[in-house]
Amino acid sequence: MRQVETLVRMDPAVEKVARRTADYALDITRAGSDGTFFLDNLFADTRELAPEQRVEVIQRYLRSLWQESPDALPWEQAREQLLPVLRTSTFGKSLQTKTKAEPEPERELVGRRTLPFLSELLVLDLPESAMFVQRRHLEKWGVDEEAAFAAAHANLARLPDDGVELYDDEHGPLWTVETNDTYETSRLLRPGFLASFAGRVEGRPIAILPERSTLLIGGDARPELVTRLTVSAEREYGAASRCLTPALYTVDDAGQVVPYVRPGKDSLAHRVRLSHIQLALAEYNAQKEVLNTLHQAREVDIFVATYSAMARKRDEFPISWCVWPLGVDSLLPLADMIAVHLSEDSEEFFTVPWAEALRIVGDAITPVPEQWPPRYRVTQAPSPEVLARLRAAQVSFEDFVLP
């Protein structure tokens, strides 16, 4: 932080710099504008660099902060620089709660839901960096989301694919996307891109994108290659400062990108399933932190249930679950199983498959549309009759079967 602060103070337009040590951030006033800049990613990107390289990266980062804001660009110019990017579902949410007790709707990032636990956001591809588009920018430009995404995808279609190359053929063809434009994973948003690898890989095309600039594509015909991609995705996702997803993806019969589900009940199928649960664990945990912070600021008493997972003893099949404390205003994550906790004064509980609980309880469990990843609100305990039906539908983890 000290080195960044020193370089910031060298800018004659900077009027004030204050450390926010607890958040690892700097509050900066420059040219009359105030901003808070969080340095976690910058630290992760520079901690292993030589001193000269570190200074160069920090200076490039600062230039990106000072570059022209999207506010200053007319729509005719902005539309030519828009591109879509994939980010995690909770991306940017924690920064809003760090800087404001109440999020500002006009500063919400423009995005839409794509794959489970991922979002498609819009950025302006500027000379020094990409800047995320906020709702206030659309208002200034006088356009709606549909027009903005249409312009972004038109630009995405024009990006060259010169860096799509065969990585190796050890267990069947494995392709890498190394376009070096920081939009490697955005190619997956291009209609038909992943489907176009049918015939160039063995089996159905499958892809991993563990961090923002890594996209590897193979086929699912050989278990060895599926295992290799699963291991690589887990490892790189865990090590990356800008991680994206440890899960595997494929295409459906219509060519749309969907989560990859490995057929069968063997250990590889379970490991592929676990990769999706690992993403859910990370995203629900991040969402829980944001919601708890907001609820505390608003003095609202709502229980935000934790998304948990376990491997079944008899076959290592991964199962997700959450706790529903009866009589407590709660936000529940979408999981395989619900553990119905009967009373604060008792440790007694029983487990019911989520789909079955939803069928029995009905409208008493309602989706919260604005929450992504999805959450369900339940405000009161079920009637004795409904509770009896839930008890009758209970299933142990060992006996759980996917619907």
mmCIF file of C-alpha atoms in Angstrom:
data_model
loop_
_atom_site.group_PDB
_atom_site.id
_atom_site.type_symbol
_atom_site.label_atom_id
_atom_site.label_comp_id
_atom_site.label_asym_id
_atom_site.label_seq_id
_atom_site.Cartn_x
_atom_site.Cartn_y
_atom_site.Cartn_z
ATOM 1 C CA MET A 1 0.000 0.000 0.000
ATOM 2 C CA ARG A 2 2.850 2.386 0.823
ATOM 3 C CA GLN A 3 4.345 2.113 -2.672
ATOM 4 C CA VAL A 4 0.983 2.753 -4.340
ATOM 5 C CA GLU A 5 0.352 5.718 -2.048
ATOM 6 C CA THR A 6 3.760 7.196 -2.904
ATOM 7 C CA LEU A 7 3.096 6.940 -6.647
ATOM 8 C CA VAL A 8 -0.399 8.405 -6.238
ATOM 9 C CA ARG A 9 0.974 11.431 -4.371
ATOM 10 C CA MET A 10 3.381 12.106 -7.251
ATOM 11 C CA ASP A 11 0.394 12.995 -9.459
ATOM 12 C CA PRO A 12 -0.025 16.818 -9.295
ATOM 13 C CA ALA A 13 -3.799 16.469 -9.786
ATOM 14 C CA VAL A 14 -4.156 14.454 -6.579
ATOM 15 C CA GLU A 15 -5.352 16.657 -3.721
ATOM 16 C CA LYS A 16 -5.777 14.169 -0.879
ATOM 17 C CA VAL A 17 -4.874 10.556 -0.059
ATOM 18 C CA ALA A 18 -6.028 8.670 3.029
ATOM 19 C CA ARG A 19 -5.428 5.046 3.927
ATOM 20 C CA ARG A 20 -8.314 2.712 4.682
ATOM 21 C CA THR A 21 -6.193 0.022 6.294
ATOM 22 C CA ALA A 22 -8.997 -2.344 7.341
ATOM 23 C CA ASP A 23 -10.252 -2.558 3.733
ATOM 24 C CA TYR A 24 -6.771 -2.433 2.169
ATOM 25 C CA ALA A 25 -7.829 0.625 0.186
ATOM 26 C CA LEU A 26 -7.026 4.270 -0.470
ATOM 27 C CA ASP A 27 -9.500 7.171 -0.386
ATOM 28 C CA ILE A 28 -8.307 9.564 -3.089
ATOM 29 C CA THR A 29 -9.417 13.048 -4.088
ATOM 30 C CA ARG A 30 -8.195 13.915 -7.568
ATOM 31 C CA ALA A 31 -9.209 16.876 -9.710
ATOM 32 C CA GLY A 32 -12.127 17.529 -7.395
ATOM 33 C CA SER A 33 -13.507 13.965 -7.532
ATOM 34 C CA ASP A 34 -13.520 11.525 -4.616
ATOM 35 C CA GLY A 35 -13.043 7.779 -4.972
ATOM 36 C CA THR A 36 -12.130 4.687 -2.987
ATOM 37 C CA PHE A 37 -9.698 2.293 -4.627
ATOM 38 C CA PHE A 38 -9.345 -1.248 -3.291
ATOM 39 C CA LEU A 39 -5.902 -2.754 -3.748
ATOM 40 C CA ASP A 40 -6.420 -6.478 -3.118
ATOM 41 C CA ASN A 41 -6.170 -7.526 -6.771
ATOM 42 C CA LEU A 42 -3.294 -5.153 -7.447
ATOM 43 C CA PHE A 43 -1.371 -6.670 -4.549
ATOM 44 C CA ALA A 44 -2.053 -10.200 -5.835
ATOM 45 C CA ASP A 45 -0.880 -9.215 -9.317
ATOM 46 C CA THR A 46 2.363 -7.578 -8.168
ATOM 47 C CA ARG A 47 3.569 -9.382 -5.052
ATOM 48 C CA GLU A 48 5.852 -11.765 -6.953
ATOM 49 C CA LEU A 49 7.179 -9.230 -9.478
ATOM 50 C CA ALA A 50 10.610 -7.646 -9.504
ATOM 51 C CA PRO A 51 10.650 -4.049 -8.146
ATOM 52 C CA GLU A 52 10.903 -2.466 -11.607
ATOM 53 C CA GLN A 53 8.042 -4.569 -12.968
ATOM 54 C CA ARG A 54 5.950 -3.830 -9.906
ATOM 55 C CA VAL A 55 6.280 -0.075 -10.417
ATOM 56 C CA GLU A 56 5.343 -0.441 -14.084
ATOM 57 C CA VAL A 57 2.199 -2.449 -13.263
ATOM 58 C CA ILE A 58 1.163 -0.005 -10.523
ATOM 59 C CA GLN A 59 1.631 2.949 -12.870
ATOM 60 C CA ARG A 60 -0.447 1.230 -15.539
ATOM 61 C CA TYR A 61 -3.138 0.588 -12.918
ATOM 62 C CA LEU A 62 -3.145 4.253 -11.909
ATOM 63 C CA ARG A 63 -3.375 5.392 -15.546
ATOM 64 C CA SER A 64 -6.439 3.203 -15.900
ATOM 65 C CA LEU A 65 -8.012 4.955 -12.895
ATOM 66 C CA TRP A 66 -7.362 8.416 -14.329
ATOM 67 C CA GLN A 67 -8.442 7.649 -17.901
ATOM 68 C CA GLU A 68 -11.567 9.172 -19.394
ATOM 69 C CA SER A 69 -14.745 8.061 -17.651
ATOM 70 C CA PRO A 70 -17.657 6.489 -19.552
ATOM 71 C CA ASP A 71 -19.657 9.543 -18.437
ATOM 72 C CA ALA A 72 -17.717 11.667 -20.900
ATOM 73 C CA LEU A 73 -18.323 9.456 -23.940
ATOM 74 C CA PRO A 74 -21.310 9.951 -26.286
ATOM 75 C CA TRP A 75 -23.288 6.823 -27.231
ATOM 76 C CA GLU A 76 -21.991 6.932 -30.818
ATOM 77 C CA GLN A 77 -18.451 6.463 -29.488
ATOM 78 C CA ALA A 78 -19.272 4.207 -26.552
ATOM 79 C CA ARG A 79 -21.207 1.667 -28.627
ATOM 80 C CA GLU A 80 -18.063 0.886 -30.645
ATOM 81 C CA GLN A 81 -16.111 0.076 -27.459
ATOM 82 C CA LEU A 82 -18.651 -2.076 -25.605
ATOM 83 C CA LEU A 83 -17.888 -5.754 -24.982
ATOM 84 C CA PRO A 84 -19.509 -8.455 -22.822
ATOM 85 C CA VAL A 85 -17.510 -10.229 -20.110
ATOM 86 C CA LEU A 86 -18.221 -13.165 -17.814
ATOM 87 C CA ARG A 87 -17.933 -12.598 -14.093
ATOM 88 C CA THR A 88 -19.079 -14.409 -10.971
ATOM 89 C CA SER A 89 -22.638 -13.715 -9.818
ATOM 90 C CA THR A 90 -21.459 -11.704 -6.802
ATOM 91 C CA PHE A 91 -18.811 -9.681 -8.645
ATOM 92 C CA GLY A 92 -18.802 -6.056 -7.491
ATOM 93 C CA LYS A 93 -21.378 -6.558 -4.747
ATOM 94 C CA SER A 94 -18.923 -6.428 -1.844
ATOM 95 C CA LEU A 95 -17.382 -3.188 -3.135
ATOM 96 C CA GLN A 96 -20.788 -1.517 -2.995
ATOM 97 C CA THR A 97 -21.213 -2.453 0.664
ATOM 98 C CA LYS A 98 -17.654 -1.385 1.473
ATOM 99 C CA THR A 99 -18.209 2.138 0.176
ATOM 100 C CA LYS A 100 -21.894 2.689 1.007
ATOM 101 C CA ALA A 101 -24.237 1.401 3.698
ATOM 102 C CA GLU A 102 -26.953 1.473 1.034
ATOM 103 C CA PRO A 103 -26.134 0.486 -2.569
ATOM 104 C CA GLU A 104 -26.856 3.195 -5.132
ATOM 105 C CA PRO A 105 -29.127 1.760 -7.878
ATOM 106 C CA GLU A 106 -27.745 4.106 -10.511
ATOM 107 C CA ARG A 107 -24.250 2.700 -9.888
ATOM 108 C CA GLU A 108 -25.320 -0.909 -10.219
ATOM 109 C CA LEU A 109 -23.324 -2.754 -12.857
ATOM 110 C CA VAL A 110 -25.270 -3.501 -16.020
ATOM 111 C CA GLY A 111 -25.542 -7.254 -16.317
ATOM 112 C CA ARG A 112 -27.737 -10.249 -16.939
ATOM 113 C CA ARG A 113 -27.799 -13.813 -15.683
ATOM 114 C CA THR A 114 -26.221 -16.395 -17.912
ATOM 115 C CA LEU A 115 -24.924 -19.658 -16.491
ATOM 116 C CA PRO A 116 -25.573 -20.681 -12.869
ATOM 117 C CA PHE A 117 -23.571 -18.461 -10.492
ATOM 118 C CA LEU A 118 -22.196 -16.379 -13.379
ATOM 119 C CA SER A 119 -23.256 -13.058 -14.886
ATOM 120 C CA GLU A 120 -22.638 -11.344 -18.197
ATOM 121 C CA LEU A 121 -21.530 -7.749 -17.625
ATOM 122 C CA LEU A 122 -20.758 -4.897 -19.997
ATOM 123 C CA VAL A 123 -17.422 -3.091 -20.191
ATOM 124 C CA LEU A 124 -15.982 -0.265 -22.216
ATOM 125 C CA ASP A 125 -12.721 -1.408 -23.801
ATOM 126 C CA LEU A 126 -10.548 1.649 -23.168
ATOM 127 C CA PRO A 127 -6.824 2.085 -23.974
ATOM 128 C CA GLU A 128 -5.525 1.380 -20.457
ATOM 129 C CA SER A 129 -8.203 -0.975 -19.123
ATOM 130 C CA ALA A 130 -11.824 -2.060 -19.298
ATOM 131 C CA MET A 131 -14.327 0.007 -17.323
ATOM 132 C CA PHE A 132 -17.609 -1.523 -16.203
ATOM 133 C CA VAL A 133 -20.826 0.041 -17.423
ATOM 134 C CA GLN A 134 -23.267 1.198 -14.749
ATOM 135 C CA ARG A 135 -26.967 1.929 -15.059
ATOM 136 C CA ARG A 136 -26.321 5.668 -14.894
ATOM 137 C CA HIS A 137 -24.255 5.367 -18.065
ATOM 138 C CA LEU A 138 -27.190 3.855 -19.955
ATOM 139 C CA GLU A 139 -29.373 6.737 -18.753
ATOM 140 C CA LYS A 140 -26.819 9.273 -19.963
ATOM 141 C CA TRP A 141 -26.534 7.542 -23.325
ATOM 142 C CA GLY A 142 -30.308 7.267 -23.639
ATOM 143 C CA VAL A 143 -30.309 3.538 -24.426
ATOM 144 C CA ASP A 144 -31.720 0.445 -22.744
ATOM 145 C CA GLU A 145 -29.978 -2.790 -21.766
ATOM 146 C CA GLU A 146 -31.078 -4.602 -24.908
ATOM 147 C CA ALA A 147 -29.462 -2.019 -27.181
ATOM 148 C CA ALA A 148 -26.279 -1.968 -25.111
ATOM 149 C CA PHE A 149 -25.910 -5.762 -25.130
ATOM 150 C CA ALA A 150 -26.669 -5.883 -28.856
ATOM 151 C CA ALA A 151 -23.851 -3.409 -29.528
ATOM 152 C CA ALA A 152 -21.479 -5.347 -27.264
ATOM 153 C CA HIS A 153 -22.190 -8.647 -29.002
ATOM 154 C CA ALA A 154 -21.753 -7.050 -32.439
ATOM 155 C CA ASN A 155 -18.282 -5.973 -31.301
ATOM 156 C CA LEU A 156 -17.597 -9.416 -29.808
ATOM 157 C CA ALA A 157 -18.425 -11.055 -33.148
ATOM 158 C CA ARG A 158 -15.694 -8.939 -34.762
ATOM 159 C CA LEU A 159 -12.937 -10.010 -32.373
ATOM 160 C CA PRO A 160 -10.410 -12.214 -34.199
ATOM 161 C CA ASP A 161 -9.805 -15.824 -33.183
ATOM 162 C CA ASP A 162 -6.155 -15.886 -34.217
ATOM 163 C CA GLY A 163 -5.121 -17.269 -30.821
ATOM 164 C CA VAL A 164 -7.275 -20.418 -30.956
ATOM 165 C CA GLU A 165 -4.645 -23.138 -31.204
ATOM 166 C CA LEU A 166 -4.198 -26.844 -30.547
ATOM 167 C CA TYR A 167 -2.584 -27.128 -27.109
ATOM 168 C CA ASP A 168 -1.789 -30.865 -27.288
ATOM 169 C CA ASP A 169 -3.277 -34.222 -28.256
ATOM 170 C CA GLU A 170 -2.254 -36.322 -25.276
ATOM 171 C CA HIS A 171 -5.753 -37.648 -24.481
ATOM 172 C CA GLY A 172 -7.512 -36.300 -27.534
ATOM 173 C CA PRO A 173 -7.381 -32.804 -29.017
ATOM 174 C CA LEU A 174 -7.195 -30.021 -26.433
ATOM 175 C CA TRP A 175 -7.560 -26.457 -27.673
ATOM 176 C CA THR A 176 -6.513 -23.222 -25.999
ATOM 177 C CA VAL A 177 -7.764 -19.683 -26.588
ATOM 178 C CA GLU A 178 -4.780 -17.337 -26.223
ATOM 179 C CA THR A 179 -5.877 -14.175 -28.000
ATOM 180 C CA ASN A 180 -4.076 -11.990 -25.421
ATOM 181 C CA ASP A 181 -6.807 -9.364 -25.461
ATOM 182 C CA THR A 182 -8.203 -10.198 -21.964
ATOM 183 C CA TYR A 183 -11.472 -11.288 -23.604
ATOM 184 C CA GLU A 184 -10.600 -14.964 -24.000
ATOM 185 C CA THR A 185 -13.498 -16.183 -21.850
ATOM 186 C CA SER A 186 -15.901 -13.731 -23.501
ATOM 187 C CA ARG A 187 -15.721 -15.939 -26.605
ATOM 188 C CA LEU A 188 -17.906 -18.424 -24.745
ATOM 189 C CA LEU A 189 -20.700 -15.825 -24.916
ATOM 190 C CA ARG A 190 -20.547 -15.796 -28.711
ATOM 191 C CA PRO A 191 -23.420 -17.910 -30.098
ATOM 192 C CA GLY A 192 -22.109 -21.149 -31.555
ATOM 193 C CA PHE A 193 -18.488 -20.642 -30.478
ATOM 194 C CA LEU A 194 -18.192 -23.673 -28.188
ATOM 195 C CA ALA A 195 -20.467 -25.749 -30.425
ATOM 196 C CA SER A 196 -18.104 -25.082 -33.357
ATOM 197 C CA PHE A 197 -15.521 -27.378 -31.735
ATOM 198 C CA ALA A 198 -17.682 -30.419 -32.466
ATOM 199 C CA GLY A 199 -15.585 -32.417 -34.917
ATOM 200 C CA ARG A 200 -12.373 -30.825 -33.679
ATOM 201 C CA VAL A 201 -12.602 -32.669 -30.340
ATOM 202 C CA GLU A 202 -13.561 -36.212 -29.411
ATOM 203 C CA GLY A 203 -17.106 -36.345 -28.063
ATOM 204 C CA ARG A 204 -19.152 -33.388 -26.926
ATOM 205 C CA PRO A 205 -17.140 -30.143 -26.552
ATOM 206 C CA ILE A 206 -16.369 -29.235 -22.943
ATOM 207 C CA ALA A 207 -14.674 -26.077 -21.670
ATOM 208 C CA ILE A 208 -13.019 -24.767 -18.536
ATOM 209 C CA LEU A 209 -12.546 -21.097 -17.648
ATOM 210 C CA PRO A 210 -11.011 -21.060 -14.167
ATOM 211 C CA GLU A 211 -9.843 -17.456 -14.444
ATOM 212 C CA ARG A 212 -10.708 -14.563 -16.708
ATOM 213 C CA SER A 213 -8.069 -15.065 -19.390
ATOM 214 C CA THR A 214 -7.973 -18.885 -19.519
ATOM 215 C CA LEU A 215 -10.201 -20.901 -21.829
ATOM 216 C CA LEU A 216 -9.400 -24.542 -22.632
ATOM 217 C CA ILE A 217 -11.649 -26.732 -24.798
ATOM 218 C CA GLY A 218 -11.592 -30.486 -25.214
ATOM 219 C CA GLY A 219 -14.024 -33.357 -25.687
ATOM 220 C CA ASP A 220 -15.726 -35.645 -23.193
ATOM 221 C CA ALA A 221 -15.154 -38.943 -25.019
ATOM 222 C CA ARG A 222 -12.084 -39.919 -22.990
ATOM 223 C CA PRO A 223 -12.261 -39.971 -19.180
ATOM 224 C CA GLU A 224 -8.561 -39.074 -19.031
ATOM 225 C CA LEU A 225 -9.148 -35.694 -20.687
ATOM 226 C CA VAL A 226 -12.216 -34.936 -18.577
ATOM 227 C CA THR A 227 -10.175 -35.724 -15.461
ATOM 228 C CA ARG A 228 -7.332 -33.540 -16.664
ATOM 229 C CA LEU A 229 -9.644 -30.585 -17.307
ATOM 230 C CA THR A 230 -11.384 -31.030 -13.952
ATOM 231 C CA VAL A 231 -8.077 -31.092 -12.058
ATOM 232 C CA SER A 232 -6.745 -28.100 -14.012
ATOM 233 C CA ALA A 233 -9.897 -26.061 -13.416
ATOM 234 C CA GLU A 234 -9.845 -26.745 -9.660
ATOM 235 C CA ARG A 235 -6.145 -25.913 -9.354
ATOM 236 C CA GLU A 236 -6.170 -22.715 -11.396
ATOM 237 C CA TYR A 237 -9.425 -21.469 -9.881
ATOM 238 C CA GLY A 238 -7.948 -21.868 -6.416
ATOM 239 C CA ALA A 239 -4.710 -20.098 -7.308
ATOM 240 C CA ALA A 240 -6.024 -17.203 -9.417
ATOM 241 C CA SER A 241 -6.461 -13.680 -8.045
ATOM 242 C CA ARG A 242 -9.191 -13.123 -10.643
ATOM 243 C CA CYS A 243 -10.838 -16.515 -10.503
ATOM 244 C CA LEU A 244 -13.989 -17.279 -12.463
ATOM 245 C CA THR A 245 -15.268 -20.848 -12.110
ATOM 246 C CA PRO A 246 -13.891 -24.329 -11.306
ATOM 247 C CA ALA A 247 -16.789 -25.970 -13.177
ATOM 248 C CA LEU A 248 -16.956 -27.567 -16.628
ATOM 249 C CA TYR A 249 -19.306 -26.455 -19.412
ATOM 250 C CA THR A 250 -20.645 -27.950 -22.620
ATOM 251 C CA VAL A 251 -23.408 -27.313 -25.177
ATOM 252 C CA ASP A 252 -26.926 -28.675 -25.390
ATOM 253 C CA ASP A 253 -28.588 -29.996 -28.525
ATOM 254 C CA ALA A 254 -29.409 -26.436 -29.574
ATOM 255 C CA GLY A 255 -25.760 -25.361 -29.251
ATOM 256 C CA GLN A 256 -26.330 -23.285 -26.094
ATOM 257 C CA VAL A 257 -23.618 -23.285 -23.405
ATOM 258 C CA VAL A 258 -24.770 -25.205 -20.321
ATOM 259 C CA PRO A 259 -23.144 -26.740 -17.218
ATOM 260 C CA TYR A 260 -21.522 -30.070 -18.026
ATOM 261 C CA VAL A 261 -23.089 -33.052 -16.273
ATOM 262 C CA ARG A 262 -21.036 -36.215 -16.607
ATOM 263 C CA PRO A 263 -23.254 -39.257 -17.263
ATOM 264 C CA GLY A 264 -22.942 -42.167 -14.873
ATOM 265 C CA LYS A 265 -22.378 -42.693 -11.171
ATOM 266 C CA ASP A 266 -18.626 -43.194 -11.056
ATOM 267 C CA SER A 267 -16.045 -41.088 -9.249
ATOM 268 C CA LEU A 268 -15.409 -38.896 -12.309
ATOM 269 C CA ALA A 269 -19.103 -38.029 -12.616
ATOM 270 C CA HIS A 270 -19.110 -37.135 -8.922
ATOM 271 C CA ARG A 271 -15.999 -34.977 -9.316
ATOM 272 C CA VAL A 272 -17.536 -33.060 -12.212
ATOM 273 C CA ARG A 273 -20.654 -32.484 -10.118
ATOM 274 C CA LEU A 274 -18.491 -31.340 -7.199
ATOM 275 C CA SER A 275 -16.878 -28.663 -9.384
ATOM 276 C CA HIS A 276 -20.266 -26.992 -9.815
ATOM 277 C CA ILE A 277 -20.990 -27.271 -6.094
ATOM 278 C CA GLN A 278 -17.623 -25.656 -5.321
ATOM 279 C CA LEU A 279 -18.622 -22.636 -7.398
ATOM 280 C CA ALA A 280 -21.983 -22.502 -5.595
ATOM 281 C CA LEU A 281 -20.230 -22.659 -2.217
ATOM 282 C CA ALA A 282 -17.987 -19.717 -3.068
ATOM 283 C CA GLU A 283 -20.781 -17.574 -4.502
ATOM 284 C CA TYR A 284 -23.333 -18.252 -1.784
ATOM 285 C CA ASN A 285 -20.710 -17.528 0.874
ATOM 286 C CA ALA A 286 -19.837 -14.200 -0.778
ATOM 287 C CA GLN A 287 -23.529 -13.339 -1.122
ATOM 288 C CA LYS A 288 -24.145 -14.182 2.542
ATOM 289 C CA GLU A 289 -21.411 -11.748 3.635
ATOM 290 C CA VAL A 290 -22.910 -8.959 1.519
ATOM 291 C CA LEU A 291 -26.454 -9.587 2.774
ATOM 292 C CA ASN A 292 -25.381 -9.754 6.397
ATOM 293 C CA THR A 293 -23.551 -6.434 6.010
ATOM 294 C CA LEU A 294 -26.603 -4.809 4.426
ATOM 295 C CA HIS A 295 -28.985 -6.217 7.036
ATOM 296 C CA GLN A 296 -26.766 -4.970 9.848
ATOM 297 C CA ALA A 297 -26.650 -1.484 8.330
ATOM 298 C CA ARG A 298 -30.439 -1.472 7.922
ATOM 299 C CA GLU A 299 -31.014 -3.035 11.355
ATOM 300 C CA VAL A 300 -32.984 -5.838 9.726
ATOM 301 C CA ASP A 301 -33.173 -9.230 11.437
ATOM 302 C CA ILE A 302 -33.155 -11.853 8.668
ATOM 303 C CA PHE A 303 -31.347 -15.177 8.891
ATOM 304 C CA VAL A 304 -29.212 -15.755 5.788
ATOM 305 C CA ALA A 305 -28.789 -19.509 5.591
ATOM 306 C CA THR A 306 -25.418 -21.000 4.697
ATOM 307 C CA TYR A 307 -25.066 -23.166 1.605
ATOM 308 C CA SER A 308 -23.216 -26.320 2.697
ATOM 309 C CA ALA A 309 -22.121 -29.544 1.032
ATOM 310 C CA MET A 310 -21.038 -33.042 1.990
ATOM 311 C CA ALA A 311 -19.884 -36.246 0.301
ATOM 312 C CA ARG A 312 -22.167 -39.188 0.979
ATOM 313 C CA LYS A 313 -20.379 -41.994 2.832
ATOM 314 C CA ARG A 314 -21.369 -44.946 0.688
ATOM 315 C CA ASP A 315 -20.369 -43.546 -2.726
ATOM 316 C CA GLU A 316 -18.796 -40.073 -2.225
ATOM 317 C CA PHE A 317 -21.733 -38.484 -4.084
ATOM 318 C CA PRO A 318 -21.674 -34.725 -3.321
ATOM 319 C CA ILE A 319 -24.892 -33.265 -1.890
ATOM 320 C CA SER A 320 -25.654 -29.639 -1.058
ATOM 321 C CA TRP A 321 -27.918 -28.599 1.803
ATOM 322 C CA CYS A 322 -29.069 -25.709 3.956
ATOM 323 C CA VAL A 323 -30.796 -25.223 7.309
ATOM 324 C CA TRP A 324 -34.350 -23.904 7.621
ATOM 325 C CA PRO A 325 -34.926 -22.771 11.223
ATOM 326 C CA LEU A 326 -38.695 -22.901 11.700
ATOM 327 C CA GLY A 327 -40.321 -19.664 12.769
ATOM 328 C CA VAL A 328 -37.356 -17.523 11.753
ATOM 329 C CA ASP A 329 -37.478 -15.014 8.899
ATOM 330 C CA SER A 330 -34.945 -16.629 6.562
ATOM 331 C CA LEU A 331 -33.308 -16.408 3.153
ATOM 332 C CA LEU A 332 -32.552 -19.926 1.925
ATOM 333 C CA PRO A 333 -30.135 -20.856 -0.873
ATOM 334 C CA LEU A 334 -31.226 -23.294 -3.553
ATOM 335 C CA ALA A 335 -29.731 -26.648 -2.506
ATOM 336 C CA ASP A 336 -30.353 -30.378 -2.914
ATOM 337 C CA MET A 337 -31.668 -30.836 0.627
ATOM 338 C CA ILE A 338 -33.245 -28.757 3.415
ATOM 339 C CA ALA A 339 -32.494 -29.574 7.039
ATOM 340 C CA VAL A 340 -35.645 -28.546 8.906
ATOM 341 C CA HIS A 341 -34.566 -27.297 12.346
ATOM 342 C CA LEU A 342 -37.556 -27.551 14.646
ATOM 343 C CA SER A 343 -36.614 -25.199 17.490
ATOM 344 C CA GLU A 344 -33.836 -22.994 18.831
ATOM 345 C CA ASP A 345 -34.138 -24.910 22.089
ATOM 346 C CA SER A 346 -33.563 -28.259 20.432
ATOM 347 C CA GLU A 347 -31.016 -29.840 18.127
ATOM 348 C CA GLU A 348 -33.698 -31.966 16.478
ATOM 349 C CA PHE A 349 -33.956 -31.721 12.709
ATOM 350 C CA PHE A 350 -34.894 -33.816 9.705
ATOM 351 C CA THR A 351 -33.917 -33.548 6.037
ATOM 352 C CA VAL A 352 -36.192 -33.215 3.025
ATOM 353 C CA PRO A 353 -35.244 -32.901 -0.662
ATOM 354 C CA TRP A 354 -35.570 -29.264 -1.706
ATOM 355 C CA ALA A 355 -37.949 -29.996 -4.591
ATOM 356 C CA GLU A 356 -40.242 -32.010 -2.333
ATOM 357 C CA ALA A 357 -40.222 -29.350 0.394
ATOM 358 C CA LEU A 358 -41.130 -26.686 -2.147
ATOM 359 C CA ARG A 359 -44.013 -28.830 -3.430
ATOM 360 C CA ILE A 360 -45.383 -29.359 0.076
ATOM 361 C CA VAL A 361 -44.893 -25.854 1.457
ATOM 362 C CA GLY A 362 -45.930 -24.045 -1.721
ATOM 363 C CA ASP A 363 -46.096 -20.249 -1.655
ATOM 364 C CA ALA A 364 -44.770 -20.086 1.912
ATOM 365 C CA ILE A 365 -41.291 -20.332 0.340
ATOM 366 C CA THR A 366 -41.045 -17.562 -2.245
ATOM 367 C CA PRO A 367 -38.189 -16.695 -4.611
ATOM 368 C CA VAL A 368 -36.504 -13.319 -4.147
ATOM 369 C CA PRO A 369 -36.209 -12.066 -7.750
ATOM 370 C CA GLU A 370 -33.381 -9.588 -7.143
ATOM 371 C CA GLN A 371 -31.070 -12.163 -5.582
ATOM 372 C CA TRP A 372 -28.427 -13.847 -7.754
ATOM 373 C CA PRO A 373 -27.436 -16.534 -6.891
ATOM 374 C CA PRO A 374 -31.064 -17.442 -6.131
ATOM 375 C CA ARG A 375 -32.496 -17.149 -2.638
ATOM 376 C CA TYR A 376 -35.916 -18.017 -1.235
ATOM 377 C CA ARG A 377 -37.685 -16.143 1.577
ATOM 378 C CA VAL A 378 -39.652 -17.909 4.288
ATOM 379 C CA THR A 379 -41.102 -15.816 7.099
ATOM 380 C CA GLN A 380 -43.144 -18.171 9.254
ATOM 381 C CA ALA A 381 -43.309 -21.749 10.450
ATOM 382 C CA PRO A 382 -45.541 -24.184 8.556
ATOM 383 C CA SER A 383 -48.849 -25.276 10.022
ATOM 384 C CA PRO A 384 -48.935 -28.551 11.997
ATOM 385 C CA GLU A 385 -50.527 -30.260 8.994
ATOM 386 C CA VAL A 386 -47.813 -29.070 6.593
ATOM 387 C CA LEU A 387 -45.084 -29.940 9.106
ATOM 388 C CA ALA A 388 -46.495 -33.475 9.322
ATOM 389 C CA ARG A 389 -46.339 -33.781 5.527
ATOM 390 C CA LEU A 390 -42.731 -32.569 5.582
ATOM 391 C CA ARG A 391 -41.874 -35.183 8.197
ATOM 392 C CA ALA A 392 -43.502 -37.870 6.078
ATOM 393 C CA ALA A 393 -41.342 -36.789 3.108
ATOM 394 C CA GLN A 394 -38.029 -36.832 4.982
ATOM 395 C CA VAL A 395 -35.090 -38.546 3.296
ATOM 396 C CA SER A 396 -31.615 -39.133 4.689
ATOM 397 C CA PHE A 397 -28.496 -38.045 2.870
ATOM 398 C CA GLU A 398 -27.667 -41.709 2.236
ATOM 399 C CA ASP A 399 -31.007 -42.269 0.494
ATOM 400 C CA PHE A 400 -31.191 -38.996 -1.454
ATOM 401 C CA VAL A 401 -31.782 -39.317 -5.206
ATOM 402 C CA LEU A 402 -31.551 -36.414 -7.656
ATOM 403 C CA PRO A 403 -34.977 -35.425 -9.020
#
